[in-house]
PDB file of C-alpha atoms in Angstrom:
ATOM      1  CA  MET A   1       0.258  21.614  12.813  1.00 80.00           C
ATOM      2  CA  PHE A   2       0.011  24.089  14.100  1.00 81.00           C
ATOM      3  CA  THR A   3       3.423  25.054  13.925  1.00 86.00           C
ATOM      4  CA  ALA A   4       3.386  25.394  10.054  1.00 90.00           C
ATOM      5  CA  SER A   5       3.713  28.701   7.878  1.00 92.00           C
ATOM      6  CA  PHE A   6       1.746  29.352   4.287  1.00 93.00           C
ATOM      7  CA  VAL A   7       5.287  31.501   4.131  1.00 89.00           C
ATOM      8  CA  ARG A   8       8.716  30.107   4.666  1.00 89.00           C
ATOM      9  CA  GLN A   9      10.014  30.658   7.808  1.00 87.00           C
ATOM     10  CA  GLU A  10      12.643  29.937   9.947  1.00 85.00           C
ATOM     11  CA  GLY A  11      11.862  27.047  11.875  1.00 84.00           C
ATOM     12  CA  ARG A  12       9.007  26.624  10.674  1.00 87.00           C
ATOM     13  CA  PRO A  13       7.877  23.650   8.659  1.00 89.00           C
ATOM     14  CA  TRP A  14       6.858  25.365   5.102  1.00 90.00           C
ATOM     15  CA  ILE A  15       3.320  24.810   3.302  1.00 92.00           C
ATOM     16  CA  ASP A  16       3.627  25.029  -0.235  1.00 93.00           C
ATOM     17  CA  LEU A  17       0.715  26.562  -1.650  1.00 94.00           C
ATOM     18  CA  GLU A  18       1.599  26.687  -5.442  1.00 93.00           C
ATOM     19  CA  ARG A  19       3.103  23.540  -5.765  1.00 93.00           C
ATOM     20  CA  GLY A  20       0.527  22.378  -2.845  1.00 93.00           C
ATOM     21  CA  VAL A  21       2.957  20.146  -0.791  1.00 93.00           C
ATOM     22  CA  TYR A  22       3.522  20.247   3.241  1.00 92.00           C
ATOM     23  CA  HIS A  23       7.225  20.198   4.318  1.00 90.00           C
ATOM     24  CA  ARG A  24       7.058  18.885   7.606  1.00 82.00           C
ATOM     25  CA  ALA A  25      10.507  20.054   8.497  1.00 79.00           C
ATOM     26  CA  ALA A  26      11.545  22.887   8.725  1.00 74.00           C
ATOM     27  CA  PRO A  27      14.421  24.997   6.333  1.00 68.00           C
ATOM     28  CA  ARG A  28      17.424  23.571   7.703  1.00 68.00           C
ATOM     29  CA  GLU A  29      15.925  21.460  10.651  1.00 66.00           C
ATOM     30  CA  ASN A  30      17.838  18.517  12.030  1.00 65.00           C
ATOM     31  CA  VAL A  31      15.286  15.625  12.142  1.00 62.00           C
ATOM     32  CA  PRO A  32      15.978  13.290  13.933  1.00 57.00           C
ATOM     33  CA  PRO A  33      17.625   9.989  12.782  1.00 59.00           C
ATOM     34  CA  THR A  34      14.092   7.633  14.245  1.00 57.00           C
ATOM     35  CA  LYS A  35      12.300  10.561  13.133  1.00 63.00           C
ATOM     36  CA  GLN A  36      10.369  10.446   9.665  1.00 69.00           C
ATOM     37  CA  ALA A  37       9.221  13.768   8.443  1.00 76.00           C
ATOM     38  CA  PRO A  38       9.344  13.426   4.745  1.00 82.00           C
ATOM     39  CA  SER A  39       7.213  16.203   2.287  1.00 87.00           C
ATOM     40  CA  ILE A  40       3.959  15.570   1.317  1.00 88.00           C
ATOM     41  CA  LYS A  41       1.500  16.286  -1.166  1.00 91.00           C
ATOM     42  CA  ILE A  42      -1.403  17.801   0.200  1.00 92.00           C
ATOM     43  CA  PRO A  43      -4.745  16.369  -0.674  1.00 91.00           C
ATOM     44  CA  MET A  44      -6.010  18.464  -3.625  1.00 94.00           C
ATOM     45  CA  ARG A  45      -9.806  19.058  -1.297  1.00 94.00           C
ATOM     46  CA  LEU A  46      -7.765  20.295   1.764  1.00 93.00           C
ATOM     47  CA  LEU A  47      -5.843  22.246  -0.363  1.00 95.00           C
ATOM     48  CA  ARG A  48      -8.642  24.149  -1.735  1.00 96.00           C
ATOM     49  CA  TYR A  49      -9.065  25.396   1.393  1.00 95.00           C
ATOM     50  CA  MET A  50      -5.766  26.560   2.456  1.00 95.00           C
ATOM     51  CA  ARG A  51      -5.324  28.494  -0.357  1.00 96.00           C
ATOM     52  CA  ARG A  52      -8.804  30.325   0.479  1.00 95.00           C
ATOM     53  CA  TRP A  53      -7.656  30.931   4.236  1.00 94.00           C
ATOM     54  CA  TYR A  54      -4.086  32.149   2.274  1.00 94.00           C
ATOM     55  CA  ARG A  55      -6.006  34.971   0.054  1.00 95.00           C
ATOM     56  CA  ALA A  56      -8.039  36.112   2.863  1.00 94.00           C
ATOM     57  CA  GLY A  57      -4.823  37.536   4.783  1.00 93.00           C
ATOM     58  CA  ARG A  58      -3.660  34.488   6.773  1.00 92.00           C
ATOM     59  CA  LYS A  59      -0.074  33.345   7.337  1.00 93.00           C
ATOM     60  CA  TYR A  60      -0.806  30.377   9.213  1.00 92.00           C
ATOM     61  CA  PRO A  61      -3.500  27.179   8.864  1.00 91.00           C
ATOM     62  CA  ILE A  62      -3.490  28.290  12.467  1.00 89.00           C
ATOM     63  CA  GLU A  63      -3.357  31.063  14.229  1.00 89.00           C
ATOM     64  CA  TYR A  64      -5.033  33.294  16.923  1.00 86.00           C
ATOM     65  CA  GLN A  65      -6.088  37.041  16.147  1.00 87.00           C
ATOM     66  CA  GLY A  66      -3.217  37.161  12.833  1.00 85.00           C
ATOM     67  CA  GLU A  67      -0.401  35.363  14.753  1.00 88.00           C
ATOM     68  CA  PRO A  68       0.872  32.122  15.085  1.00 86.00           C
ATOM     69  CA  ILE A  69      -0.121  30.402  17.925  1.00 83.00           C
ATOM     70  CA  THR A  70       2.767  28.540  20.519  1.00 81.00           C
ATOM     71  CA  LYS A  71       1.137  25.496  21.917  1.00 79.00           C
ATOM     72  CA  SER A  72      -2.253  23.908  21.634  1.00 77.00           C
ATOM     73  CA  ARG A  73      -3.817  21.572  23.891  1.00 83.00           C
ATOM     74  CA  ALA A  74      -7.479  22.486  22.146  1.00 83.00           C
ATOM     75  CA  LEU A  75      -7.715  18.834  20.482  1.00 83.00           C
ATOM     76  CA  HIS A  76      -6.714  17.188  23.483  1.00 85.00           C
ATOM     77  CA  ARG A  77      -9.576  18.794  24.871  1.00 88.00           C
ATOM     78  CA  LEU A  78     -11.707  18.123  22.191  1.00 87.00           C
ATOM     79  CA  ILE A  79     -11.362  14.113  22.553  1.00 87.00           C
ATOM     80  CA  LYS A  80     -11.326  14.520  26.031  1.00 89.00           C
ATOM     81  CA  GLU A  81     -15.088  15.978  25.797  1.00 91.00           C
ATOM     82  CA  LEU A  82     -16.366  13.657  23.619  1.00 90.00           C
ATOM     83  CA  PHE A  83     -14.641  10.608  24.096  1.00 88.00           C
ATOM     84  CA  PRO A  84     -14.392  10.828  28.037  1.00 88.00           C
ATOM     85  CA  ASP A  85     -13.839   7.071  28.707  1.00 86.00           C
ATOM     86  CA  ARG A  86     -11.406   5.893  26.068  1.00 84.00           C
ATOM     87  CA  GLY A  87      -8.297   7.197  26.509  1.00 84.00           C
ATOM     88  CA  LEU A  88      -7.477   8.463  22.991  1.00 85.00           C
ATOM     89  CA  VAL A  89      -4.865  10.951  21.924  1.00 84.00           C
ATOM     90  CA  PRO A  90      -4.469  12.922  18.925  1.00 81.00           C
ATOM     91  CA  HIS A  91      -2.146  10.174  17.451  1.00 83.00           C
ATOM     92  CA  CYS A  92      -4.814   7.978  17.375  1.00 87.00           C
ATOM     93  CA  PHE A  93      -5.568   9.603  13.441  1.00 87.00           C
ATOM     94  CA  ARG A  94      -2.343   8.236  12.452  1.00 88.00           C
ATOM     95  CA  HIS A  95      -2.597   4.719  13.277  1.00 91.00           C
ATOM     96  CA  THR A  96      -6.894   5.525  11.902  1.00 91.00           C
ATOM     97  CA  ALA A  97      -5.490   6.836   8.453  1.00 91.00           C
ATOM     98  CA  ALA A  98      -2.753   4.030   8.334  1.00 92.00           C
ATOM     99  CA  THR A  99      -5.384   1.408   8.267  1.00 92.00           C
ATOM    100  CA  TRP A 100      -7.872   3.248   5.917  1.00 92.00           C
ATOM    101  CA  LEU A 101      -5.648   3.707   3.326  1.00 92.00           C
ATOM    102  CA  MET A 102      -3.591  -0.055   3.819  1.00 91.00           C
ATOM    103  CA  ARG A 103      -7.191  -1.103   2.817  1.00 88.00           C
ATOM    104  CA  LYS A 104      -7.916   0.858  -0.349  1.00 88.00           C
ATOM    105  CA  SER A 105      -5.966  -2.266  -2.614  1.00 82.00           C
ATOM    106  CA  GLU A 106      -5.118   0.384  -5.577  1.00 85.00           C
ATOM    107  CA  LEU A 107      -2.836   3.026  -3.511  1.00 88.00           C
ATOM    108  CA  SER A 108       0.891   1.820  -3.501  1.00 89.00           C
ATOM    109  CA  VAL A 109       2.241   1.024   0.469  1.00 90.00           C
ATOM    110  CA  HIS A 110       5.231   2.587  -0.680  1.00 90.00           C
ATOM    111  CA  ASP A 111       3.177   5.614  -1.428  1.00 91.00           C
ATOM    112  CA  ILE A 112       1.146   5.174   2.166  1.00 91.00           C
ATOM    113  CA  ALA A 113       4.046   4.762   3.874  1.00 90.00           C
ATOM    114  CA  GLY A 114       5.809   7.914   2.375  1.00 88.00           C
ATOM    115  CA  PHE A 115       2.770   9.844   2.849  1.00 88.00           C
ATOM    116  CA  LEU A 116       2.017   8.731   6.452  1.00 89.00           C
ATOM    117  CA  GLY A 117       6.059   8.658   7.897  1.00 86.00           C
ATOM    118  CA  MET A 118       6.582   5.457   8.332  1.00 87.00           C
ATOM    119  CA  SER A 119       9.130   3.040   7.242  1.00 88.00           C
ATOM    120  CA  LEU A 120       7.734   0.107   4.889  1.00 89.00           C
ATOM    121  CA  GLU A 121       8.878  -2.763   7.859  1.00 90.00           C
ATOM    122  CA  MET A 122       7.086  -0.549  10.178  1.00 90.00           C
ATOM    123  CA  LEU A 123       3.920  -0.531   8.300  1.00 90.00           C
ATOM    124  CA  ASP A 124       3.063  -3.571   7.071  1.00 89.00           C
ATOM    125  CA  ARG A 125       3.868  -5.521  11.020  1.00 91.00           C
ATOM    126  CA  VAL A 126       1.062  -3.293  12.050  1.00 91.00           C
ATOM    127  CA  TYR A 127      -1.019  -2.224   9.598  1.00 89.00           C
ATOM    128  CA  GLY A 128      -0.347  -5.758   7.151  1.00 88.00           C
ATOM    129  CA  LYS A 129      -3.184  -7.476   8.834  1.00 86.00           C
ATOM    130  CA  HIS A 130      -6.135  -4.597   6.625  1.00 86.00           C
ATOM    131  CA  ARG A 131      -4.103  -5.132   3.644  1.00 82.00           C
ATOM    132  CA  VAL A 132      -6.184  -8.385   2.164  1.00 74.00           C
ATOM    133  CA  HIS A 133      -8.160  -7.099  -0.658  1.00 71.00           C
ATOM    134  CA  HIS A 134      -5.080  -6.383  -3.361  1.00 65.00           C
ATOM    135  CA  GLN A 135      -5.510 -10.576  -3.413  1.00 70.00           C
ATOM    136  CA  GLN A 136      -8.388  -9.945  -5.101  1.00 72.00           C
ATOM    137  CA  GLY A 137      -6.605 -10.541  -8.267  1.00 74.00           C
ATOM    138  CA  ILE A 138      -6.185 -14.265  -7.451  1.00 77.00           C
ATOM    139  CA  ASP A 139      -9.533 -15.039  -5.496  1.00 77.00           C
ATOM    140  CA  ASP A 140     -10.923 -14.039  -9.190  1.00 78.00           C
ATOM    141  CA  ALA A 141      -8.243 -16.785 -10.689  1.00 79.00           C
ATOM    142  CA  ILE A 142      -9.110 -19.254  -8.371  1.00 82.00           C
ATOM    143  CA  THR A 143     -12.976 -19.126  -8.470  1.00 83.00           C
ATOM    144  CA  LYS A 144     -12.674 -18.133 -12.141  1.00 81.00           C
ATOM    145  CA  GLY A 145     -10.971 -22.040 -13.112  1.00 77.00           C
ATOM    146  CA  GLY A 146      -8.314 -20.169 -14.878  1.00 68.00           C
ATOM    147  CA  ILE A 147      -5.212 -20.636 -12.452  1.00 72.00           C
ATOM    148  CA  GLY A 148      -3.367 -23.608 -13.947  1.00 71.00           C
ATOM    149  CA  LYS A 149      -4.052 -22.966 -17.414  1.00 69.00           C
ATOM    150  CA  THR A 150      -1.480 -20.867 -19.767  1.00 66.00           C
ATOM    151  CA  LYS A 151      -3.168 -18.798 -22.741  1.00 65.00           C
ATOM    152  CA  ARG A 152      -1.887 -19.197 -26.341  1.00 61.00           C
ATOM    153  CA  ASP A 153       0.126 -16.709 -27.462  1.00 58.00           C
ATOM    154  CA  GLU A 154      -1.715 -15.560 -31.206  1.00 54.00           C
ATOM    155  CA  THR A 155       0.067 -12.365 -31.871  1.00 57.00           C
ATOM    156  CA  ASP A 156       1.989 -13.227 -34.278  1.00 59.00           C
ATOM    157  CA  GLY A 157      -1.438 -14.788 -35.769  1.00 60.00           C
ATOM    158  CA  GLU A 158       0.184 -18.710 -36.951  1.00 69.00           C
ATOM    159  CA  ASP A 159      -1.497 -21.730 -35.452  1.00 69.00           C
ATOM    160  CA  PHE A 160       1.124 -24.550 -34.215  1.00 68.00           C
ATOM    161  CA  SER A 161       0.887 -27.186 -32.844  1.00 68.00           C
ATOM    162  CA  TYR A 162       3.428 -29.878 -31.117  1.00 66.00           C
ATOM    163  CA  GLY A 163       1.278 -32.427 -32.133  1.00 69.00           C
ATOM    164  CA  LYS A 164       2.708 -36.456 -31.152  1.00 69.00           C
ATOM    165  CA  ILE A 165       6.129 -35.063 -30.426  1.00 67.00           C
ATOM    166  CA  ALA A 166       5.967 -32.417 -27.819  1.00 62.00           C
ATOM    167  CA  PRO A 167       9.263 -32.356 -26.101  1.00 63.00           C
ATOM    168  CA  GLY A 168       8.795 -33.489 -22.316  1.00 61.00           C
ATOM    169  CA  ASP A 169       9.555 -31.573 -19.294  1.00 56.00           C
ATOM    170  CA  THR A 170      12.487 -34.389 -19.077  1.00 54.00           C
ATOM    171  CA  GLY A 171      13.366 -35.168 -22.501  1.00 53.00           C
ATOM    172  CA  ARG A 172      14.141 -32.202 -24.224  1.00 53.00           C
ATOM    173  CA  ASN A 173      17.059 -33.582 -26.180  1.00 54.00           C
ATOM    174  CA  ASN A 174      14.934 -36.518 -27.446  1.00 54.00           C
ATOM    175  CA  SER A 175      12.473 -33.707 -28.682  1.00 52.00           C
ATOM    176  CA  ASN A 176      11.613 -35.329 -32.177  1.00 54.00           C
ATOM    177  CA  LYS A 177      11.128 -38.820 -31.064  1.00 55.00           C
ATOM    178  CA  ALA A 178       7.342 -39.783 -30.679  1.00 55.00           C
ATOM    179  CA  LYS A 179       6.048 -40.206 -27.295  1.00 54.00           C
ATOM    180  CA  PRO A 180       5.415 -43.796 -26.827  1.00 55.00           C
ATOM    181  CA  THR A 181       1.744 -44.432 -26.288  1.00 54.00           C
ATOM    182  CA  GLN A 182       1.888 -47.275 -23.510  1.00 58.00           C
ATOM    183  CA  ILE A 183       4.777 -47.529 -21.165  1.00 61.00           C
ATOM    184  CA  LYS A 184       6.443 -50.693 -20.588  1.00 67.00           C
ATOM    185  CA  MET A 185       6.462 -52.687 -17.673  1.00 69.00           C
ATOM    186  CA  SER A 186       9.162 -54.607 -16.030  1.00 75.00           C
ATOM    187  CA  GLU A 187       8.717 -58.558 -15.593  1.00 80.00           C
ATOM    188  CA  ARG A 188       8.419 -58.340 -11.687  1.00 78.00           C
ATOM    189  CA  ALA A 189       6.349 -55.678 -11.878  1.00 74.00           C
ATOM    190  CA  GLN A 190       4.239 -57.426 -14.006  1.00 77.00           C
ATOM    191  CA  LYS A 191       4.228 -60.849 -12.075  1.00 80.00           C
ATOM    192  CA  LEU A 192       3.354 -58.658  -8.851  1.00 78.00           C
ATOM    193  CA  GLY A 193       0.333 -57.973 -10.148  1.00 75.00           C
ATOM    194  CA  LYS A 194      -0.908 -61.207 -11.652  1.00 79.00           C
ATOM    195  CA  LYS A 195       0.144 -62.267  -8.210  1.00 77.00           C
ATOM    196  CA  LEU A 196      -2.718 -59.126  -7.014  1.00 73.00           C
ATOM    197  CA  LEU A 197      -5.219 -60.000  -9.721  1.00 73.00           C
ATOM    198  CA  VAL A 198      -5.576 -63.719  -8.360  1.00 72.00           C
ATOM    199  CA  ALA A 199      -5.512 -62.376  -4.803  1.00 69.00           C
ATOM    200  CA  ALA A 200      -8.451 -60.531  -5.643  1.00 66.00           C
ATOM    201  CA  GLU A 201     -10.721 -63.152  -7.029  1.00 65.00           C
TER     202      GLU A 201
END
């Protein structure tokens, strides 16, 4: 981020304040295949600050005496000062963002992967365990007893019922035959049933 600029410059990622888009890769930068640097939408809460800084005369989101900095260890020092025994690095912020975003069931996993510059496979493998609240609809269906029930489509306004000639799953070709009221047992089954009754008595 400290290499980014509010104006288009060679070799620097560009923050388009008009469209609210952060182009992570610099113009004509050759991004390695193993590194993802997609352009992302800047959240409006942050974009308002950036526009204010630009109107105040700043060209870079991070600068010193009006000039861009070449390197920075400030964030590393701040993390070490606040959490001396945790062994944290700035990359941990990305893990935190991924975890928080995956817990929001209303967010698309495609949007999350694009925002983080991460493949869908990696997002699901590492952070999929946090994606449980999107199953709320299944929870509601089971809890309310709606699963397994078919709602009648009444959009045509016509009442219809198969009655006694409903086609079965395996007898659709004989749909006009009335359904038998009782299944006839074979002679062998009847004899076996009688033996069981005698034994039970």
